[in-house]
PDB file of C-alpha atoms in Angstrom:
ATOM      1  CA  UNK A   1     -83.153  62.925 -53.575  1.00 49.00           C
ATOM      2  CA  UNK A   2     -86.886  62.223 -53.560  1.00 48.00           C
ATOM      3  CA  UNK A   3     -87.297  63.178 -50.795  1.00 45.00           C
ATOM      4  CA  UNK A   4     -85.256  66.694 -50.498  1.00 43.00           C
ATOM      5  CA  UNK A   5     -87.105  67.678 -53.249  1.00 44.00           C
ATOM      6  CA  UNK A   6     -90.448  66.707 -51.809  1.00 42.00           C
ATOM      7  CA  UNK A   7     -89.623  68.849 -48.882  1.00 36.00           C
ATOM      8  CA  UNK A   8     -88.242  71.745 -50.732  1.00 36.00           C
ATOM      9  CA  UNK A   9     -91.564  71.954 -52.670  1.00 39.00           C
ATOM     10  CA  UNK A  10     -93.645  72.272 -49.377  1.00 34.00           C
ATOM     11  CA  UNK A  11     -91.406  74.698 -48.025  1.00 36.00           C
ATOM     12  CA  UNK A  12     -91.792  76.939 -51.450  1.00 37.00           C
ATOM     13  CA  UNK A  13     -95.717  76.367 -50.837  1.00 34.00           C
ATOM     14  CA  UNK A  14     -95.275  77.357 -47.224  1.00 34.00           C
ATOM     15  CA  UNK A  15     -92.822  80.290 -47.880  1.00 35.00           C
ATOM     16  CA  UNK A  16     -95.671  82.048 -50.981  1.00 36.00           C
ATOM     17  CA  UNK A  17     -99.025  81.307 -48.747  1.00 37.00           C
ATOM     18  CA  UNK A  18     -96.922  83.319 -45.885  1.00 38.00           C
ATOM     19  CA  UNK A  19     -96.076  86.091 -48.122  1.00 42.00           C
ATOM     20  CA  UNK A  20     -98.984  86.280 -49.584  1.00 41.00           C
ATOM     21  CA  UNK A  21    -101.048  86.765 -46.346  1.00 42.00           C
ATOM     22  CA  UNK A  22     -98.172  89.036 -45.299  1.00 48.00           C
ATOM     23  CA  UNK A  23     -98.651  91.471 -48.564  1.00 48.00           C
ATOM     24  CA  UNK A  24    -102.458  91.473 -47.727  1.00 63.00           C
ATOM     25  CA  UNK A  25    -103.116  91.880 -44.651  1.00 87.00           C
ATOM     26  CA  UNK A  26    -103.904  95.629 -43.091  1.00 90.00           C
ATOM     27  CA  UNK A  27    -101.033  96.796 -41.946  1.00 91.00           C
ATOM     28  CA  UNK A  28     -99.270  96.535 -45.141  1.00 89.00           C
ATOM     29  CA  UNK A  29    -101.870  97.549 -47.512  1.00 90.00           C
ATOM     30  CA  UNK A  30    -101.753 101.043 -45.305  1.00 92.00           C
ATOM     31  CA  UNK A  31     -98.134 101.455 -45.561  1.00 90.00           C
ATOM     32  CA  UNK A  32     -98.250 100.594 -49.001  1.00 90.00           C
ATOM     33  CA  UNK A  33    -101.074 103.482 -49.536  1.00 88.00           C
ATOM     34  CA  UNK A  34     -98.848 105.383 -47.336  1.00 89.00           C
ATOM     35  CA  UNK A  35     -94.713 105.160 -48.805  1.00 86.00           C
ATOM     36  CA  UNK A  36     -95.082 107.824 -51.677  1.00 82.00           C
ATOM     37  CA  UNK A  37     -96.151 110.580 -49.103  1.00 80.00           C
ATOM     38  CA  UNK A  38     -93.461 109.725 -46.517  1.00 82.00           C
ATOM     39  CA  UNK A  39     -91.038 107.542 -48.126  1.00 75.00           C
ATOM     40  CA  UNK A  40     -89.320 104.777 -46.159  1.00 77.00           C
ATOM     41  CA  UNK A  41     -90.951 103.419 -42.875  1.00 86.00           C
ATOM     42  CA  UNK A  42     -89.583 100.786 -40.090  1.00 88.00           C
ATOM     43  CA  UNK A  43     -92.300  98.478 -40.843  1.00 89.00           C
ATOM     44  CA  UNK A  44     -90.436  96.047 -38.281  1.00 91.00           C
ATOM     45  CA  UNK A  45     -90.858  98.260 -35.695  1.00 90.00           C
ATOM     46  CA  UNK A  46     -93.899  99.228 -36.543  1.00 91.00           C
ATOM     47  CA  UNK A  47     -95.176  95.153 -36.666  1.00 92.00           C
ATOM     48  CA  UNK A  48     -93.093  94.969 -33.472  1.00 92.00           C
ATOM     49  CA  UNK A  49     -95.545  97.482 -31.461  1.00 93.00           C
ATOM     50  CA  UNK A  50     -98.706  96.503 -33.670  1.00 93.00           C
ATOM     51  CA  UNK A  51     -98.793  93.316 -35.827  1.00 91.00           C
ATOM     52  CA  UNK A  52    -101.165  94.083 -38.495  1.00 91.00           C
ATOM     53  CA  UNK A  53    -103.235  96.298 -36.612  1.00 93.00           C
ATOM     54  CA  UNK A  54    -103.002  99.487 -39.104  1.00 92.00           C
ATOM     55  CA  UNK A  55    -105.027 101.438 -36.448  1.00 92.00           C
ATOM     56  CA  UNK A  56    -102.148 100.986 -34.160  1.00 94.00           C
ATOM     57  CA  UNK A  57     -99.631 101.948 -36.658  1.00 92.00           C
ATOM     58  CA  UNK A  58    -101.276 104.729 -37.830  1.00 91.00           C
ATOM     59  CA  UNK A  59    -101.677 106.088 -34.476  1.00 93.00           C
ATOM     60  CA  UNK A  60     -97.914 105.823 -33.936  1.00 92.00           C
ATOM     61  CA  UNK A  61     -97.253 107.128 -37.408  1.00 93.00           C
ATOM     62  CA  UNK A  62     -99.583 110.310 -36.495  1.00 89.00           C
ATOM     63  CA  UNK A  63     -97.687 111.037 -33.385  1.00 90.00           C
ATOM     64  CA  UNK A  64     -93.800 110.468 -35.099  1.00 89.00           C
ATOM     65  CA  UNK A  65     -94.744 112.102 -38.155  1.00 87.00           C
ATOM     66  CA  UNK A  66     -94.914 115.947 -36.774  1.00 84.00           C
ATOM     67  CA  UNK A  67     -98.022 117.863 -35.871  1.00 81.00           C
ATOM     68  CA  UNK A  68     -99.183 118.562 -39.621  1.00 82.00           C
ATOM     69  CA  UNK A  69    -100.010 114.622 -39.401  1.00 89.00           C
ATOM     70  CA  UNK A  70    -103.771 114.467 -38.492  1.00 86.00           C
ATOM     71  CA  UNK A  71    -105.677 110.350 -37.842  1.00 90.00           C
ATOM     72  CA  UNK A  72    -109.489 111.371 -38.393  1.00 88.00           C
ATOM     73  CA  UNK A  73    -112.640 109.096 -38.502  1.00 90.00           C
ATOM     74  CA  UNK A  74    -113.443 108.403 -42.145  1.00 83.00           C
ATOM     75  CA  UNK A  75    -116.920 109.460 -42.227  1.00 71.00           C
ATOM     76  CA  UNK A  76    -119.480 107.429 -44.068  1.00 61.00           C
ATOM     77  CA  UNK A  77    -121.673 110.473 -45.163  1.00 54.00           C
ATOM     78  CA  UNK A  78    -125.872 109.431 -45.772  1.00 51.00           C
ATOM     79  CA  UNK A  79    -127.988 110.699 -48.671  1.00 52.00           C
ATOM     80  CA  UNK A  80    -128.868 113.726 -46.759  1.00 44.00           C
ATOM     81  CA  UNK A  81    -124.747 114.782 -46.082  1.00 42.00           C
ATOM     82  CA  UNK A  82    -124.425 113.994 -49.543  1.00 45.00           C
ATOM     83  CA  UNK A  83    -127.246 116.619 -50.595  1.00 48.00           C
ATOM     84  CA  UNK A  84    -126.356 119.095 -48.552  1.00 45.00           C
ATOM     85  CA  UNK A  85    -122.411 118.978 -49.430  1.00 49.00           C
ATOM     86  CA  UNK A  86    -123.760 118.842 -53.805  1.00 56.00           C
ATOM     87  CA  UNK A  87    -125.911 122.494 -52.801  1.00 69.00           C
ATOM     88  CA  UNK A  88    -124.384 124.238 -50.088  1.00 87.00           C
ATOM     89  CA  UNK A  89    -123.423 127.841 -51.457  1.00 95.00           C
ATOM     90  CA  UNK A  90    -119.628 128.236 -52.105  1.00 97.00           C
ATOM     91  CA  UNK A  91    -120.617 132.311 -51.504  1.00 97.00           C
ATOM     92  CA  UNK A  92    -122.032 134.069 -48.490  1.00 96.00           C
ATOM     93  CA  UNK A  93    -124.980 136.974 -49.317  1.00 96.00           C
ATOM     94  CA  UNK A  94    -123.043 139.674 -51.708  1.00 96.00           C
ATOM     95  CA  UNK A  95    -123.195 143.353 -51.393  1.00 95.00           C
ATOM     96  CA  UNK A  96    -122.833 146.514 -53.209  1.00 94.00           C
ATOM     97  CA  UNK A  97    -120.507 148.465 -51.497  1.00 92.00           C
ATOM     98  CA  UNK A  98    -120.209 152.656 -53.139  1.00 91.00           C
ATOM     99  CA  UNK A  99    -118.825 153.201 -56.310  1.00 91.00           C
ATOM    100  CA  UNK A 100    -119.820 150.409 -58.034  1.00 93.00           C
ATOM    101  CA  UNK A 101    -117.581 147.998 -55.900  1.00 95.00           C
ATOM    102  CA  UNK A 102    -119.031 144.576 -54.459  1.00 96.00           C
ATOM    103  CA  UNK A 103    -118.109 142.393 -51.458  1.00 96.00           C
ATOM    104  CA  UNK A 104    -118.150 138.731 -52.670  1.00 97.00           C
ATOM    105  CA  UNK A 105    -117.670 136.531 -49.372  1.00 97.00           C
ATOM    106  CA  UNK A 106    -116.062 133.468 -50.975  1.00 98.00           C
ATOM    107  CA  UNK A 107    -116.564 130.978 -48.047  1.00 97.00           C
ATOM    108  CA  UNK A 108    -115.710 127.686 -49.474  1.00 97.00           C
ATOM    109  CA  UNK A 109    -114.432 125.716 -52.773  1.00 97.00           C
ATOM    110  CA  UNK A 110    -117.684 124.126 -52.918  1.00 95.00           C
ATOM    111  CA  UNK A 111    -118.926 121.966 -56.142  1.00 93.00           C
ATOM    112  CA  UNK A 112    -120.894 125.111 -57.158  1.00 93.00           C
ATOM    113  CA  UNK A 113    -117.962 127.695 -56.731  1.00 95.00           C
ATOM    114  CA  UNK A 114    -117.630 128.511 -60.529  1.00 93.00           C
ATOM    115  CA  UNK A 115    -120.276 129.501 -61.993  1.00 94.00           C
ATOM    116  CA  UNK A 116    -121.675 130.957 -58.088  1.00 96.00           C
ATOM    117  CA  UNK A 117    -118.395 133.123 -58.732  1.00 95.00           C
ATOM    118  CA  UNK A 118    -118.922 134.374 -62.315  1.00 92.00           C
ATOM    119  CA  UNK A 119    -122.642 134.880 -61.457  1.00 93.00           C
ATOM    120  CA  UNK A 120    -121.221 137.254 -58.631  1.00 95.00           C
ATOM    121  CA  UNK A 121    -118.878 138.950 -61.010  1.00 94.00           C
ATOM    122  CA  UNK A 122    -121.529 140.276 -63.711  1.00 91.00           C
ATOM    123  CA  UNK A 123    -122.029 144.572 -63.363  1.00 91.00           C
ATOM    124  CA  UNK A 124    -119.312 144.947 -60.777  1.00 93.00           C
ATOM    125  CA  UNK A 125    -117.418 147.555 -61.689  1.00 93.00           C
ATOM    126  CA  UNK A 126    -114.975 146.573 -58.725  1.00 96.00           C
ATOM    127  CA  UNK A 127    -114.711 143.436 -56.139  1.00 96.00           C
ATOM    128  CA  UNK A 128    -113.841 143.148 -52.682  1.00 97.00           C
ATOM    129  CA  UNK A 129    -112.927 139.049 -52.065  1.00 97.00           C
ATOM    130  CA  UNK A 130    -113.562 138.229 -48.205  1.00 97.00           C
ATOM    131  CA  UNK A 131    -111.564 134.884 -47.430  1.00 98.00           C
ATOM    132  CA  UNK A 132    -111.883 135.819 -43.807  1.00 97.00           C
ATOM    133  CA  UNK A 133    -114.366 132.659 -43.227  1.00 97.00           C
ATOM    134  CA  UNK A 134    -112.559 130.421 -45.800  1.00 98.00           C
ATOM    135  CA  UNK A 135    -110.283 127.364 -44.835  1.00 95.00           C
ATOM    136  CA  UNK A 136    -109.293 125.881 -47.510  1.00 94.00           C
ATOM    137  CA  UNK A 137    -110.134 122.845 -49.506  1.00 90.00           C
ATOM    138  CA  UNK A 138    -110.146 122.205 -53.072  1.00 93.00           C
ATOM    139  CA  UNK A 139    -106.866 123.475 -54.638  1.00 95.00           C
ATOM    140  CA  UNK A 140    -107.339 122.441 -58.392  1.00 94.00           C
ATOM    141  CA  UNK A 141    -110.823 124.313 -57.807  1.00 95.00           C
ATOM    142  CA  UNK A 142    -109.128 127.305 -56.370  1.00 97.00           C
ATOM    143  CA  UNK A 143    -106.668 127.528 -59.426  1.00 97.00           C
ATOM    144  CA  UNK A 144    -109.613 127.727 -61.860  1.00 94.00           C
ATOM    145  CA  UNK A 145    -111.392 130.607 -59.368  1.00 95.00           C
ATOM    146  CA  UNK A 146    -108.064 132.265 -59.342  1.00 96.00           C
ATOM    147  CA  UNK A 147    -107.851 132.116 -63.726  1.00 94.00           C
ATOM    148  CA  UNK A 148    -111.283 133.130 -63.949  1.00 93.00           C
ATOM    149  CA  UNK A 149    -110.402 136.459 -61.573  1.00 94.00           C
ATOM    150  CA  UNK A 150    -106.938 137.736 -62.890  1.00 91.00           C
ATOM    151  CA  UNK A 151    -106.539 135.537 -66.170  1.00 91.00           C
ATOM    152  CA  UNK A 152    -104.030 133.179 -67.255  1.00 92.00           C
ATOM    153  CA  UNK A 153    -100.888 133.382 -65.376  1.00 94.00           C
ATOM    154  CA  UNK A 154     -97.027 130.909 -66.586  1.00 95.00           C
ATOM    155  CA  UNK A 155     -95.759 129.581 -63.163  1.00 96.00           C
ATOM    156  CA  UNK A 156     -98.291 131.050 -60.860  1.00 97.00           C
ATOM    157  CA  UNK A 157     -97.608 128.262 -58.255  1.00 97.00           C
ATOM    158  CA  UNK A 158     -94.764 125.603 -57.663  1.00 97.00           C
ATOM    159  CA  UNK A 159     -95.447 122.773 -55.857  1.00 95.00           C
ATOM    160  CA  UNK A 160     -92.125 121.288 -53.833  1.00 94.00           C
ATOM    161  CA  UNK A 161     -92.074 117.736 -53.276  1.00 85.00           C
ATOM    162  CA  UNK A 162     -88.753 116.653 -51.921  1.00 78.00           C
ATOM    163  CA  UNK A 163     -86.170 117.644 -55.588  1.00 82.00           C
ATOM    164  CA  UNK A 164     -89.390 117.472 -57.535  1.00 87.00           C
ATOM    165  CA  UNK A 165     -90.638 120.850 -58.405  1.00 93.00           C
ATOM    166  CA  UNK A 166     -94.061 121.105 -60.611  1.00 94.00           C
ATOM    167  CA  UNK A 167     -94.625 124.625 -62.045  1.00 95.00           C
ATOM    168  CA  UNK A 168     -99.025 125.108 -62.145  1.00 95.00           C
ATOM    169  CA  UNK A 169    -100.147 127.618 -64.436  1.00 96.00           C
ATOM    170  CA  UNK A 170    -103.590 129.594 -64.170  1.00 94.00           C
ATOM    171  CA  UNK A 171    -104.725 128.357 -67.532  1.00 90.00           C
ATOM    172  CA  UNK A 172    -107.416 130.881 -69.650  1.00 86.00           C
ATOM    173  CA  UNK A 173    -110.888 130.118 -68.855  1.00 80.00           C
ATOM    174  CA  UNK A 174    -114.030 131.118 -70.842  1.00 72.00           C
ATOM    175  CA  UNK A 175    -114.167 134.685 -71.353  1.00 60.00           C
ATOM    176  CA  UNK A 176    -115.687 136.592 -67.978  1.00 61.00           C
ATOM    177  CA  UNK A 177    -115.608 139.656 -66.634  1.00 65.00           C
ATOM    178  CA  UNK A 178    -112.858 141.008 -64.802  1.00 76.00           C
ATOM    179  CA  UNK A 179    -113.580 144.045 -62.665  1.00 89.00           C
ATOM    180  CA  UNK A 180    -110.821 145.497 -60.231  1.00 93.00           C
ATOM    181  CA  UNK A 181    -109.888 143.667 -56.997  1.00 96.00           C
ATOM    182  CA  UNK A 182    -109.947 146.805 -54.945  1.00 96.00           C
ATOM    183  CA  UNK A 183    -109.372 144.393 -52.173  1.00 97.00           C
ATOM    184  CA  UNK A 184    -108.578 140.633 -50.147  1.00 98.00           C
ATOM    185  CA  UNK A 185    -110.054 140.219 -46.802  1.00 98.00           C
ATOM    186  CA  UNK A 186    -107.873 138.092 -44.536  1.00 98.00           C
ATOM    187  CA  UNK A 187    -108.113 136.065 -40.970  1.00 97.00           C
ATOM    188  CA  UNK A 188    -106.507 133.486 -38.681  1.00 97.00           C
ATOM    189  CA  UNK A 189    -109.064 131.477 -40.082  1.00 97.00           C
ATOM    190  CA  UNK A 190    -107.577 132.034 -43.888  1.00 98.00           C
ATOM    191  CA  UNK A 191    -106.200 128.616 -44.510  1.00 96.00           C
ATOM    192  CA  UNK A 192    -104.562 126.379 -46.919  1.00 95.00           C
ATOM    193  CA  UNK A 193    -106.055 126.842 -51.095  1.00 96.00           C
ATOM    194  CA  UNK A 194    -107.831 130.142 -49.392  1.00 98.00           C
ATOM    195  CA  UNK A 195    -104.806 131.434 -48.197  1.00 98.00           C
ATOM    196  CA  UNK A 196    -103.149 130.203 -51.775  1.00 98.00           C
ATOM    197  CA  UNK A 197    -105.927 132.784 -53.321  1.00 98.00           C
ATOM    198  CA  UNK A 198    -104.926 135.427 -51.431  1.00 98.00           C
ATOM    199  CA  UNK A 199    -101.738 135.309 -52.274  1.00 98.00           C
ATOM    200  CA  UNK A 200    -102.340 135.006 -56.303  1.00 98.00           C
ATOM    201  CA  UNK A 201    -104.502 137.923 -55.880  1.00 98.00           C
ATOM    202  CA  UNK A 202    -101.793 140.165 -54.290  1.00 98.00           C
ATOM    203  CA  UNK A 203     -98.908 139.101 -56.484  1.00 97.00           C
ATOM    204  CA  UNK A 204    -100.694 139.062 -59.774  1.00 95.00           C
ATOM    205  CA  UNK A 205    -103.874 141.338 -59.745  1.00 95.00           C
ATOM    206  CA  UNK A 206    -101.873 143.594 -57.034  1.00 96.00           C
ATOM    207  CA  UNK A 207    -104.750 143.724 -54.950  1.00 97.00           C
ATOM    208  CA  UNK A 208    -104.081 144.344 -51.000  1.00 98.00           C
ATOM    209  CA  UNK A 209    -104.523 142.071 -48.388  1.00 98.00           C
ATOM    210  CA  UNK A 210    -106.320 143.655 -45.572  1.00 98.00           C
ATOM    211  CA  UNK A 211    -107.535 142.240 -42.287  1.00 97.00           C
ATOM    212  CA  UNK A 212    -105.477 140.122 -39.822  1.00 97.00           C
ATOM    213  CA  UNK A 213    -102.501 137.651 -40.816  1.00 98.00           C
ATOM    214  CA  UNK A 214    -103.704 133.918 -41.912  1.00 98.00           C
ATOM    215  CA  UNK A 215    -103.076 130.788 -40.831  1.00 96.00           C
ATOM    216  CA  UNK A 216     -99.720 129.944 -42.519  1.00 95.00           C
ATOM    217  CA  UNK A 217    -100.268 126.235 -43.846  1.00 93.00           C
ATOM    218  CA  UNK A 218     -98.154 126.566 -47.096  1.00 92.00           C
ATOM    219  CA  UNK A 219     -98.500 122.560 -48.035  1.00 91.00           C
ATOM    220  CA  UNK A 220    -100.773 119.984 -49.612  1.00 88.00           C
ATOM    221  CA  UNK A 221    -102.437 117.539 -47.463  1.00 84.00           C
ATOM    222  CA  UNK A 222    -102.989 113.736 -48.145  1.00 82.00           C
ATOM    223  CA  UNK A 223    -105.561 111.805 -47.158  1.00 86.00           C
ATOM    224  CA  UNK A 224    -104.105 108.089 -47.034  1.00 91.00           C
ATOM    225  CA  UNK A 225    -106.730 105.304 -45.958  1.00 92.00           C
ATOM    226  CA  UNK A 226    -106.075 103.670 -42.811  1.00 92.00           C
ATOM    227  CA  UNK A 227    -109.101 101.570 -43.443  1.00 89.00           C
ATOM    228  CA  UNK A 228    -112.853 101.402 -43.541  1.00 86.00           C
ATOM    229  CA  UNK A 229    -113.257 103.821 -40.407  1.00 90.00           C
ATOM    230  CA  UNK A 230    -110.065 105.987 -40.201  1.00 92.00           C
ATOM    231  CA  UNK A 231    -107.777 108.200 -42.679  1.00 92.00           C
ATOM    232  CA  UNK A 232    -104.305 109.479 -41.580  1.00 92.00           C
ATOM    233  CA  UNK A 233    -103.349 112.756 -43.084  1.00 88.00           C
ATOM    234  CA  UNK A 234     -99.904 113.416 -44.479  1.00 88.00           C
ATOM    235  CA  UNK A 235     -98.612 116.897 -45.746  1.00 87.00           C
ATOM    236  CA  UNK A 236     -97.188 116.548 -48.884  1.00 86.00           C
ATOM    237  CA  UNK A 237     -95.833 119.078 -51.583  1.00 90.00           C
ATOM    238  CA  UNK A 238     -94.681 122.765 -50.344  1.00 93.00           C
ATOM    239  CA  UNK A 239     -96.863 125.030 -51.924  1.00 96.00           C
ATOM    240  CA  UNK A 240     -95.164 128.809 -53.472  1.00 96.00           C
ATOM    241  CA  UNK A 241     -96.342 131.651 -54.755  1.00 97.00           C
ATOM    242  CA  UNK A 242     -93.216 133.554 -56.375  1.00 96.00           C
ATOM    243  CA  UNK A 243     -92.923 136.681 -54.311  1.00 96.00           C
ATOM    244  CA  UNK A 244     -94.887 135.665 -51.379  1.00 97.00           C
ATOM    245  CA  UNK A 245     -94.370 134.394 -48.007  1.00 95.00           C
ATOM    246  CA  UNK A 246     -97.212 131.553 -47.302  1.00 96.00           C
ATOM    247  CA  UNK A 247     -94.492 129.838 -44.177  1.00 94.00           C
ATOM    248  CA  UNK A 248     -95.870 131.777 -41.193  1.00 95.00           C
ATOM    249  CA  UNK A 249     -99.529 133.375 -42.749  1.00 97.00           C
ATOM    250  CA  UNK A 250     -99.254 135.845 -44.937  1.00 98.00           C
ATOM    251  CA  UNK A 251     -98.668 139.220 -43.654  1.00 97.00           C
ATOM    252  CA  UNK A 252    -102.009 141.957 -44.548  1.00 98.00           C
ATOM    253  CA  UNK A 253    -100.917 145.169 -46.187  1.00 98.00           C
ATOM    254  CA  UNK A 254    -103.119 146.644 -43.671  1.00 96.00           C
ATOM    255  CA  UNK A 255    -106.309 146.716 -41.226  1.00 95.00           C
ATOM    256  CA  UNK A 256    -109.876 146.561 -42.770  1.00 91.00           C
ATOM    257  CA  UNK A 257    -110.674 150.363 -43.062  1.00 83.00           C
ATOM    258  CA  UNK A 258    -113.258 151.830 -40.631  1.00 76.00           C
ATOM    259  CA  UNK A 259    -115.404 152.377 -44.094  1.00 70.00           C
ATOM    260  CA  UNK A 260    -115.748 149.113 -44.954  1.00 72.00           C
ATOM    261  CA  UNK A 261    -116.100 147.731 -41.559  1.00 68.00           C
ATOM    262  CA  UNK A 262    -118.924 150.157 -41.407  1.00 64.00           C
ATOM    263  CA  UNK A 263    -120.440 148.212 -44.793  1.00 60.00           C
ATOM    264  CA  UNK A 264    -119.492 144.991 -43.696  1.00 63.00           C
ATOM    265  CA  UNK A 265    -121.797 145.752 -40.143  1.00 55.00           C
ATOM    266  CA  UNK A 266    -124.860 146.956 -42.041  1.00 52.00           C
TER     267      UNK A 266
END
């Protein structure tokens, strides 16, 4: 009896030091970072090719998972990356374009993009918004731009996760000018939260979309850590604007006019 239960206690011991190193090794810590952006995987399979190598995995993953999913170096960014993300200028050069109207080239959703976009904003009477160059990036940043140029909007964009649907709202901002959006510029570079913009723009400030159609990613992203040196990328929630379609790029009401092309070459 002694002895049974001498053996069943090293075999308890045995059976939690092998869990235990089975919860923490790499593999699993990835797929646990991974499972609420892709829900169930075959992590026997997966162990099967790989072990714990979460490299490996994530290499498989990135190649089952549909060509959305992106593996990409983790980069380990030095004081002078870090500098240069903090100050690089969300806005290209503006200019005044006749009639009071002025082309604001809204490159990126960069740490500065606020008040670099109500700075831009003071004594236009009118605004041109040229996304042609933008491709993407922050959207909670991009949902404040998007308040502070058409105001506070109910439902402005729901998010589709699977059944979950989250209504966002363009919540009011401090007060700010808002002078006409005569105008959206539009590329196949347009992209993602830029493309988002674009489409806010048209459906709530009724401002046309000129240029060329965009690039058509209408979902969120995830970035889910692989490790130290490598991220795997996940989409996640479907993103909608009510009364546009993102699936595809969104379609311009027209080509740049020969008038502002003219302005835009000067």
């Amino acid at each position: 009896m002694a002895r049974t239960a001498a053996v069943l206690a090293i075999a308890a011991v045995a059976t939690l030091g092998h869990g235990h190193a089975a919860a923490s090794d790499s593999m699993s810590r990835f797929l646990d970072r991974l499972a609420p952006h892709t829900g169930a995987i075959d992590e026997t399979a997966l162990r099967g090719a790989c072990g714990a190598d979460a490299t490996c995995g994530a290499q498989i993953l990135a190649a089952k998972l549909g060509p959305a999913t992106r593996l990409e170096p983790a980069s380990q960014p030095g004081t002078d990356v870090i500098r240069w993300v903090e100050t690089q200028a969300s806005l290209g050069p503006l200019k005044d374009l006749p009639d009071g109207v002025r082309l604001i080239p809204l490159l990126r959703f960069g740490r500065k993009a606020l008040p670099e976009l109500s700075a831009a904003l003071e004594g236009a009477e009118g605004i041109v918004i040229d996304l042609r160059a933008n491709t993407g990036g922050d959207f909670e940043r991009m949902l404040h731009l998007a308040a502070i140029l058409i105001g506070p909007r109910e439902g402005a964009v729901i998010l589709h996760d699977g059944t979950r649907h989250e209504r966002r709202d363009l919540r009011t901002v401090a007060a700010t000018a808002h002078p006409k959006i005569e105008a959206v510029l539009t590329g196949p570079k347009t992209a993602s939260s830029a493309e988002v913009l674009a489409a806010l723009l048209r459906r709530y400030a009724k401002a046309p979309i000129l240029g060329e159609r965009t690039a058509g990613k209408d979902y969120l992203l995830h970035g889910v850590p692989v490790d130290s040196h490598w991220r795997l990328f996940v989409p996640g929630a479907r993103i909608e604007v009510p009364g546009e379609i993102l699936a595809g790029g969104l379609q311009p009401d027209g080509a740049l006019p020969s008038a502002l092309l003219a302005g835009l070459a000067e």
